[in-house]
mmCIF file of N, CA and C in Angstrom:
data_model
loop_
_atom_site.group_PDB
_atom_site.id
_atom_site.type_symbol
_atom_site.label_atom_id
_atom_site.label_comp_id
_atom_site.label_asym_id
_atom_site.label_seq_id
_atom_site.Cartn_x
_atom_site.Cartn_y
_atom_site.Cartn_z
ATOM 1 N N UNK A 299 20.637 -21.195 22.869
ATOM 2 C CA UNK A 299 21.221 -19.879 22.677
ATOM 3 C C UNK A 299 20.816 -18.977 23.840
ATOM 4 N N UNK A 300 21.745 -18.268 24.363
ATOM 5 C CA UNK A 300 21.465 -17.357 25.465
ATOM 6 C C UNK A 300 21.460 -15.924 24.954
ATOM 7 N N UNK A 301 21.019 -15.017 25.781
ATOM 8 C CA UNK A 301 20.977 -13.611 25.381
ATOM 9 C C UNK A 301 22.367 -13.029 25.166
ATOM 10 N N UNK A 302 23.395 -13.706 25.682
ATOM 11 C CA UNK A 302 24.752 -13.207 25.487
ATOM 12 C C UNK A 302 25.431 -13.836 24.281
ATOM 13 N N UNK A 303 24.805 -14.823 23.643
ATOM 14 C CA UNK A 303 25.360 -15.465 22.458
ATOM 15 C C UNK A 303 25.287 -14.477 21.287
ATOM 16 N N UNK A 304 26.409 -14.261 20.606
ATOM 17 C CA UNK A 304 26.468 -13.242 19.559
ATOM 18 C C UNK A 304 26.446 -13.821 18.149
ATOM 19 N N UNK A 305 26.215 -15.112 17.975
ATOM 20 C CA UNK A 305 26.310 -15.713 16.648
ATOM 21 C C UNK A 305 25.279 -15.184 15.677
ATOM 22 N N UNK A 306 24.107 -14.781 16.114
ATOM 23 C CA UNK A 306 23.066 -14.294 15.209
ATOM 24 C C UNK A 306 22.826 -12.796 15.325
ATOM 25 N N UNK A 307 23.717 -12.065 15.946
ATOM 26 C CA UNK A 307 23.478 -10.639 16.142
ATOM 27 C C UNK A 307 23.499 -9.861 14.839
ATOM 28 N N UNK A 308 24.184 -10.362 13.808
ATOM 29 C CA UNK A 308 24.217 -9.661 12.534
ATOM 30 C C UNK A 308 23.007 -9.973 11.663
ATOM 31 N N UNK A 309 22.248 -10.998 12.027
ATOM 32 C CA UNK A 309 21.063 -11.361 11.249
ATOM 33 C C UNK A 309 19.940 -10.374 11.534
ATOM 34 N N UNK A 310 19.281 -9.880 10.472
ATOM 35 C CA UNK A 310 18.171 -8.936 10.713
ATOM 36 C C UNK A 310 17.016 -9.621 11.434
ATOM 37 N N UNK A 311 16.370 -8.875 12.235
ATOM 38 C CA UNK A 311 15.194 -9.374 12.946
ATOM 39 C C UNK A 311 14.036 -8.489 12.546
ATOM 40 N N UNK A 312 13.006 -9.081 12.017
ATOM 41 C CA UNK A 312 11.850 -8.344 11.518
ATOM 42 C C UNK A 312 10.699 -8.456 12.504
ATOM 43 N N UNK A 313 10.016 -7.350 12.694
ATOM 44 C CA UNK A 313 8.873 -7.285 13.595
ATOM 45 C C UNK A 313 7.726 -6.641 12.843
ATOM 46 N N UNK A 314 6.573 -7.293 12.840
ATOM 47 C CA UNK A 314 5.383 -6.702 12.229
ATOM 48 C C UNK A 314 4.623 -5.946 13.311
ATOM 49 N N UNK A 315 4.405 -4.659 13.080
ATOM 50 C CA UNK A 315 3.613 -3.840 13.989
ATOM 51 C C UNK A 315 2.234 -3.677 13.374
ATOM 52 N N UNK A 316 1.227 -3.999 14.121
ATOM 53 C CA UNK A 316 -0.146 -3.809 13.647
ATOM 54 C C UNK A 316 -0.747 -2.683 14.484
ATOM 55 N N UNK A 317 -1.028 -1.562 13.834
ATOM 56 C CA UNK A 317 -1.559 -0.396 14.525
ATOM 57 C C UNK A 317 -2.887 -0.036 13.890
ATOM 58 N N UNK A 318 -3.892 0.129 14.704
ATOM 59 C CA UNK A 318 -5.196 0.547 14.191
ATOM 60 C C UNK A 318 -5.578 1.855 14.861
ATOM 61 N N UNK A 319 -5.873 2.846 14.045
ATOM 62 C CA UNK A 319 -6.300 4.146 14.536
ATOM 63 C C UNK A 319 -7.683 4.438 13.982
ATOM 64 N N UNK A 320 -8.503 5.073 14.766
ATOM 65 C CA UNK A 320 -9.786 5.573 14.282
ATOM 66 C C UNK A 320 -9.740 7.077 14.484
ATOM 67 N N UNK A 321 -9.855 7.797 13.385
ATOM 68 C CA UNK A 321 -9.777 9.250 13.432
ATOM 69 C C UNK A 321 -11.142 9.833 13.085
ATOM 70 N N UNK A 322 -11.544 10.842 13.806
ATOM 71 C CA UNK A 322 -12.778 11.565 13.500
ATOM 72 C C UNK A 322 -12.422 12.765 12.633
ATOM 73 N N UNK A 323 -13.020 12.843 11.470
ATOM 74 C CA UNK A 323 -12.793 13.983 10.585
ATOM 75 C C UNK A 323 -13.756 15.075 11.010
ATOM 76 N N UNK A 324 -13.206 16.156 11.496
ATOM 77 C CA UNK A 324 -14.027 17.247 12.019
ATOM 78 C C UNK A 324 -14.189 18.394 11.030
ATOM 79 N N UNK A 325 -13.326 18.449 10.014
ATOM 80 C CA UNK A 325 -13.426 19.484 8.986
ATOM 81 C C UNK A 325 -12.952 18.885 7.665
ATOM 82 N N UNK A 326 -13.893 18.297 6.928
ATOM 83 C CA UNK A 326 -13.558 17.599 5.692
ATOM 84 C C UNK A 326 -12.932 18.544 4.660
ATOM 85 N N UNK A 327 -13.410 19.771 4.587
ATOM 86 C CA UNK A 327 -12.862 20.735 3.636
ATOM 87 C C UNK A 327 -11.409 21.061 3.911
ATOM 88 N N UNK A 328 -11.077 21.285 5.176
ATOM 89 C CA UNK A 328 -9.698 21.587 5.550
ATOM 90 C C UNK A 328 -8.785 20.396 5.270
ATOM 91 N N UNK A 329 -9.268 19.196 5.572
ATOM 92 C CA UNK A 329 -8.489 17.982 5.319
ATOM 93 C C UNK A 329 -8.239 17.818 3.824
ATOM 94 N N UNK A 330 -9.282 17.989 3.035
ATOM 95 C CA UNK A 330 -9.164 17.843 1.575
ATOM 96 C C UNK A 330 -8.191 18.869 1.005
ATOM 97 N N UNK A 331 -8.307 20.117 1.419
ATOM 98 C CA UNK A 331 -7.412 21.169 0.923
ATOM 99 C C UNK A 331 -5.958 20.873 1.289
ATOM 100 N N UNK A 332 -5.728 20.440 2.506
ATOM 101 C CA UNK A 332 -4.370 20.127 2.941
ATOM 102 C C UNK A 332 -3.804 18.931 2.176
ATOM 103 N N UNK A 333 -4.628 17.921 1.930
ATOM 104 C CA UNK A 333 -4.178 16.748 1.180
ATOM 105 C C UNK A 333 -3.852 17.125 -0.261
ATOM 106 N N UNK A 334 -4.691 17.945 -0.893
ATOM 107 C CA UNK A 334 -4.418 18.387 -2.261
ATOM 108 C C UNK A 334 -3.128 19.199 -2.323
ATOM 109 N N UNK A 335 -2.906 20.025 -1.327
ATOM 110 C CA UNK A 335 -1.673 20.820 -1.266
ATOM 111 C C UNK A 335 -0.448 19.917 -1.122
ATOM 112 N N UNK A 336 -0.577 18.902 -0.293
ATOM 113 C CA UNK A 336 0.538 17.989 -0.087
ATOM 114 C C UNK A 336 0.845 17.213 -1.366
ATOM 115 N N UNK A 337 -0.187 16.761 -2.076
ATOM 116 C CA UNK A 337 0.015 16.027 -3.326
ATOM 117 C C UNK A 337 0.659 16.928 -4.374
ATOM 118 N N UNK A 338 0.216 18.166 -4.447
ATOM 119 C CA UNK A 338 0.783 19.104 -5.419
ATOM 120 C C UNK A 338 2.260 19.360 -5.145
ATOM 121 N N UNK A 339 2.655 19.347 -3.887
ATOM 122 C CA UNK A 339 4.034 19.646 -3.511
ATOM 123 C C UNK A 339 4.943 18.416 -3.493
ATOM 124 N N UNK A 340 4.370 17.219 -3.677
ATOM 125 C CA UNK A 340 5.158 15.985 -3.589
ATOM 126 C C UNK A 340 5.987 15.796 -4.854
ATOM 127 N N UNK A 341 7.277 16.012 -4.747
ATOM 128 C CA UNK A 341 8.166 15.938 -5.906
ATOM 129 C C UNK A 341 8.429 14.509 -6.368
ATOM 130 N N UNK A 342 8.043 13.517 -5.575
ATOM 131 C CA UNK A 342 8.305 12.123 -5.925
ATOM 132 C C UNK A 342 7.160 11.471 -6.695
ATOM 133 N N UNK A 343 6.018 12.133 -6.797
ATOM 134 C CA UNK A 343 4.883 11.572 -7.539
ATOM 135 C C UNK A 343 5.036 11.867 -9.017
ATOM 136 N N UNK A 344 4.813 10.834 -9.852
ATOM 137 C CA UNK A 344 4.755 11.110 -11.285
ATOM 138 C C UNK A 344 3.326 11.542 -11.620
ATOM 139 N N UNK A 345 3.084 11.918 -12.857
ATOM 140 C CA UNK A 345 1.775 12.466 -13.239
ATOM 141 C C UNK A 345 0.633 11.490 -12.985
ATOM 142 N N UNK A 346 0.841 10.200 -13.301
ATOM 143 C CA UNK A 346 -0.215 9.202 -13.081
ATOM 144 C C UNK A 346 -0.517 9.030 -11.593
ATOM 145 N N UNK A 347 0.526 8.951 -10.776
ATOM 146 C CA UNK A 347 0.330 8.811 -9.330
ATOM 147 C C UNK A 347 -0.358 10.043 -8.750
ATOM 148 N N UNK A 348 0.025 11.202 -9.251
ATOM 149 C CA UNK A 348 -0.581 12.449 -8.769
ATOM 150 C C UNK A 348 -2.072 12.462 -9.119
ATOM 151 N N UNK A 349 -2.416 12.064 -10.340
ATOM 152 C CA UNK A 349 -3.821 12.033 -10.767
ATOM 153 C C UNK A 349 -4.623 11.042 -9.922
ATOM 154 N N UNK A 350 -4.041 9.890 -9.643
ATOM 155 C CA UNK A 350 -4.729 8.896 -8.801
ATOM 156 C C UNK A 350 -4.929 9.425 -7.390
ATOM 157 N N UNK A 351 -3.934 10.116 -6.888
ATOM 158 C CA UNK A 351 -4.041 10.682 -5.549
ATOM 159 C C UNK A 351 -5.132 11.736 -5.483
ATOM 160 N N UNK A 352 -5.166 12.620 -6.462
ATOM 161 C CA UNK A 352 -6.194 13.668 -6.490
ATOM 162 C C UNK A 352 -7.572 13.043 -6.584
ATOM 163 N N UNK A 353 -7.715 12.004 -7.395
ATOM 164 C CA UNK A 353 -9.014 11.330 -7.522
ATOM 165 C C UNK A 353 -9.440 10.724 -6.181
ATOM 166 N N UNK A 354 -8.518 10.073 -5.480
ATOM 167 C CA UNK A 354 -8.834 9.471 -4.180
ATOM 168 C C UNK A 354 -9.254 10.536 -3.182
ATOM 169 N N UNK A 355 -8.597 11.681 -3.234
ATOM 170 C CA UNK A 355 -8.926 12.783 -2.325
ATOM 171 C C UNK A 355 -10.310 13.340 -2.637
ATOM 172 N N UNK A 356 -10.629 13.475 -3.912
ATOM 173 C CA UNK A 356 -11.921 14.028 -4.318
ATOM 174 C C UNK A 356 -13.083 13.105 -3.964
ATOM 175 N N UNK A 357 -12.844 11.790 -3.978
ATOM 176 C CA UNK A 357 -13.907 10.805 -3.789
ATOM 177 C C UNK A 357 -14.250 10.579 -2.328
ATOM 178 N N UNK A 358 -13.245 10.588 -1.458
ATOM 179 C CA UNK A 358 -13.472 10.106 -0.094
ATOM 180 C C UNK A 358 -12.502 10.792 0.872
ATOM 181 N N UNK A 359 -12.994 11.290 2.000
ATOM 182 C CA UNK A 359 -12.074 11.895 2.974
ATOM 183 C C UNK A 359 -11.045 10.899 3.509
ATOM 184 N N UNK A 360 -11.365 9.623 3.477
ATOM 185 C CA UNK A 360 -10.373 8.627 3.896
ATOM 186 C C UNK A 360 -9.170 8.665 2.960
ATOM 187 N N UNK A 361 -9.405 8.945 1.687
ATOM 188 C CA UNK A 361 -8.311 9.096 0.735
ATOM 189 C C UNK A 361 -7.453 10.304 1.058
ATOM 190 N N UNK A 362 -8.078 11.348 1.565
ATOM 191 C CA UNK A 362 -7.318 12.532 1.985
ATOM 192 C C UNK A 362 -6.430 12.213 3.175
ATOM 193 N N UNK A 363 -6.985 11.533 4.139
ATOM 194 C CA UNK A 363 -6.244 11.224 5.359
ATOM 195 C C UNK A 363 -5.036 10.339 5.078
ATOM 196 N N UNK A 364 -5.154 9.439 4.115
ATOM 197 C CA UNK A 364 -4.060 8.516 3.801
ATOM 198 C C UNK A 364 -2.789 9.246 3.401
ATOM 199 N N UNK A 365 -2.890 10.461 2.881
ATOM 200 C CA UNK A 365 -1.709 11.207 2.446
ATOM 201 C C UNK A 365 -0.899 11.770 3.611
ATOM 202 N N UNK A 366 -1.427 11.656 4.811
ATOM 203 C CA UNK A 366 -0.714 12.167 5.977
ATOM 204 C C UNK A 366 -0.113 11.055 6.827
ATOM 205 N N UNK A 367 -0.284 9.812 6.407
ATOM 206 C CA UNK A 367 0.279 8.682 7.135
ATOM 207 C C UNK A 367 1.735 8.525 6.702
ATOM 208 N N UNK A 368 2.634 8.571 7.648
ATOM 209 C CA UNK A 368 4.056 8.490 7.337
ATOM 210 C C UNK A 368 4.729 7.479 8.261
ATOM 211 N N UNK A 369 4.817 6.219 7.821
ATOM 212 C CA UNK A 369 5.443 5.207 8.668
ATOM 213 C C UNK A 369 6.908 5.503 8.955
ATOM 214 N N UNK A 370 7.581 6.199 8.059
ATOM 215 C CA UNK A 370 8.979 6.558 8.301
ATOM 216 C C UNK A 370 9.074 7.462 9.528
ATOM 217 N N UNK A 371 8.109 8.358 9.691
ATOM 218 C CA UNK A 371 8.116 9.253 10.849
ATOM 219 C C UNK A 371 7.915 8.479 12.155
ATOM 220 N N UNK A 372 7.180 7.378 12.099
ATOM 221 C CA UNK A 372 6.965 6.579 13.305
ATOM 222 C C UNK A 372 8.259 5.927 13.783
ATOM 223 N N UNK A 373 9.098 5.502 12.857
ATOM 224 C CA UNK A 373 10.301 4.766 13.227
ATOM 225 C C UNK A 373 11.591 5.525 12.946
ATOM 226 N N UNK A 374 11.490 6.686 12.344
ATOM 227 C CA UNK A 374 12.676 7.412 11.912
ATOM 228 C C UNK A 374 13.669 7.741 13.007
ATOM 229 N N UNK A 375 13.216 8.000 14.210
ATOM 230 C CA UNK A 375 14.113 8.373 15.302
ATOM 231 C C UNK A 375 14.398 7.226 16.262
ATOM 232 N N UNK A 376 13.958 6.020 15.914
ATOM 233 C CA UNK A 376 14.194 4.876 16.792
ATOM 234 C C UNK A 376 15.582 4.310 16.485
ATOM 235 N N UNK A 377 16.488 4.328 17.454
ATOM 236 C CA UNK A 377 17.840 3.840 17.199
ATOM 237 C C UNK A 377 17.857 2.340 16.935
ATOM 238 N N UNK A 378 18.661 1.933 15.976
ATOM 239 C CA UNK A 378 18.833 0.518 15.686
ATOM 240 C C UNK A 378 17.710 -0.101 14.886
ATOM 241 N N UNK A 379 16.836 0.721 14.291
ATOM 242 C CA UNK A 379 15.699 0.210 13.529
ATOM 243 C C UNK A 379 15.670 0.882 12.165
ATOM 244 N N UNK A 380 15.451 0.091 11.131
ATOM 245 C CA UNK A 380 15.295 0.612 9.783
ATOM 246 C C UNK A 380 13.987 0.073 9.223
ATOM 247 N N UNK A 381 13.161 0.941 8.674
ATOM 248 C CA UNK A 381 11.891 0.518 8.095
ATOM 249 C C UNK A 381 12.162 -0.328 6.861
ATOM 250 N N UNK A 382 11.681 -1.560 6.847
ATOM 251 C CA UNK A 382 11.913 -2.480 5.734
ATOM 252 C C UNK A 382 10.774 -2.439 4.729
ATOM 253 N N UNK A 383 9.552 -2.262 5.212
ATOM 254 C CA UNK A 383 8.389 -2.272 4.339
ATOM 255 C C UNK A 383 7.225 -1.663 5.089
ATOM 256 N N UNK A 384 6.325 -1.021 4.351
ATOM 257 C CA UNK A 384 5.144 -0.451 5.002
ATOM 258 C C UNK A 384 3.995 -0.420 4.012
ATOM 259 N N UNK A 385 2.830 -0.771 4.485
ATOM 260 C CA UNK A 385 1.596 -0.610 3.728
ATOM 261 C C UNK A 385 0.547 -0.098 4.690
ATOM 262 N N UNK A 386 -0.401 0.636 4.175
ATOM 263 C CA UNK A 386 -1.502 1.098 4.997
ATOM 264 C C UNK A 386 -2.656 1.447 4.087
ATOM 265 N N UNK A 387 -3.799 1.517 4.678
ATOM 266 C CA UNK A 387 -4.995 1.922 3.951
ATOM 267 C C UNK A 387 -5.875 2.709 4.890
ATOM 268 N N UNK A 388 -6.739 3.493 4.316
ATOM 269 C CA UNK A 388 -7.713 4.203 5.129
ATOM 270 C C UNK A 388 -9.083 3.935 4.530
ATOM 271 N N UNK A 389 -10.051 3.745 5.377
ATOM 272 C CA UNK A 389 -11.399 3.435 4.928
ATOM 273 C C UNK A 389 -12.394 3.897 5.978
ATOM 274 N N UNK A 390 -13.564 4.247 5.521
ATOM 275 C CA UNK A 390 -14.625 4.606 6.465
ATOM 276 C C UNK A 390 -14.966 3.387 7.309
ATOM 277 N N UNK A 391 -15.374 3.649 8.534
ATOM 278 C CA UNK A 391 -15.763 2.570 9.427
ATOM 279 C C UNK A 391 -16.959 3.017 10.249
ATOM 280 N N UNK A 392 -17.739 2.054 10.675
ATOM 281 C CA UNK A 392 -18.814 2.358 11.618
ATOM 282 C C UNK A 392 -18.172 2.460 12.990
ATOM 283 N N UNK A 393 -18.441 3.535 13.663
ATOM 284 C CA UNK A 393 -17.831 3.736 14.971
ATOM 285 C C UNK A 393 -18.846 4.365 15.893
ATOM 286 N N UNK A 394 -19.060 3.733 17.014
ATOM 287 C CA UNK A 394 -19.927 4.272 18.053
ATOM 288 C C UNK A 394 -19.067 4.450 19.298
ATOM 289 N N UNK A 395 -18.677 5.695 19.602
ATOM 290 C CA UNK A 395 -17.791 5.895 20.749
ATOM 291 C C UNK A 395 -18.376 5.395 22.061
ATOM 292 N N UNK A 396 -19.685 5.239 22.101
ATOM 293 C CA UNK A 396 -20.328 4.728 23.320
ATOM 294 C C UNK A 396 -20.447 3.205 23.305
ATOM 295 N N UNK A 397 -20.147 2.571 22.173
ATOM 296 C CA UNK A 397 -20.308 1.126 22.046
ATOM 297 C C UNK A 397 -19.237 0.358 22.806
ATOM 298 N N UNK A 398 -19.631 -0.776 23.386
ATOM 299 C CA UNK A 398 -18.716 -1.596 24.176
ATOM 300 C C UNK A 398 -17.580 -2.171 23.342
ATOM 301 N N UNK A 399 -17.830 -2.488 22.068
ATOM 302 C CA UNK A 399 -16.796 -3.130 21.268
ATOM 303 C C UNK A 399 -15.612 -2.209 20.987
ATOM 304 N N UNK A 400 -15.738 -0.925 21.239
ATOM 305 C CA UNK A 400 -14.653 0.019 20.977
ATOM 306 C C UNK A 400 -13.913 0.439 22.249
ATOM 307 N N UNK A 401 -14.299 -0.098 23.398
ATOM 308 C CA UNK A 401 -13.672 0.311 24.654
ATOM 309 C C UNK A 401 -12.158 0.163 24.641
ATOM 310 N N UNK A 402 -11.655 -0.913 24.030
ATOM 311 C CA UNK A 402 -10.215 -1.132 24.043
ATOM 312 C C UNK A 402 -9.470 -0.086 23.208
ATOM 313 N N UNK A 403 -10.186 0.640 22.362
ATOM 314 C CA UNK A 403 -9.553 1.640 21.507
ATOM 315 C C UNK A 403 -9.721 3.057 22.040
ATOM 316 N N UNK A 404 -10.374 3.202 23.145
ATOM 317 C CA UNK A 404 -10.668 4.530 23.667
ATOM 318 C C UNK A 404 -9.378 5.297 23.972
ATOM 319 N N UNK A 405 -9.375 6.543 23.609
ATOM 320 C CA UNK A 405 -8.242 7.422 23.907
ATOM 321 C C UNK A 405 -8.611 8.204 25.161
ATOM 322 N N UNK A 406 -7.770 8.107 26.145
ATOM 323 C CA UNK A 406 -8.022 8.806 27.395
ATOM 324 C C UNK A 406 -7.790 10.294 27.193
ATOM 325 N N UNK A 407 -8.722 11.090 27.655
ATOM 326 C CA UNK A 407 -8.570 12.544 27.609
ATOM 327 C C UNK A 407 -7.609 12.959 28.716
ATOM 328 N N UNK A 408 -6.713 13.886 28.431
ATOM 329 C CA UNK A 408 -5.784 14.323 29.486
ATOM 330 C C UNK A 408 -6.523 14.998 30.632
ATOM 331 N N UNK A 409 -6.017 14.774 31.826
ATOM 332 C CA UNK A 409 -6.618 15.403 33.007
ATOM 333 C C UNK A 409 -6.326 16.896 32.979
ATOM 334 N N UNK A 410 -7.293 17.663 33.419
ATOM 335 C CA UNK A 410 -7.104 19.109 33.413
ATOM 336 C C UNK A 410 -6.677 19.618 34.756
#
């Protein structure tokens, strides 16, 4: 099959994207308040889901951060792509910004 062969062009092609982010929480109170506000305003949550969300937010800042992850926003403006499935989790991690094992994840600071 060549790149110009059109026999399979109608067949969906699935791609798994694996993205790992490490976020530093600099204001846990602000994050928690914003997450609680977002959960309260979410018209798609039923009462049980809302209660579970509030509990996750109260227990761990990682639970708060999870409410701001929106995979649809990552792919929403990409032409020719439709999000088929998404899962994610947030959890505390040991992170040493000076450690060698994290070099590949370093975010470059913009030049001034």
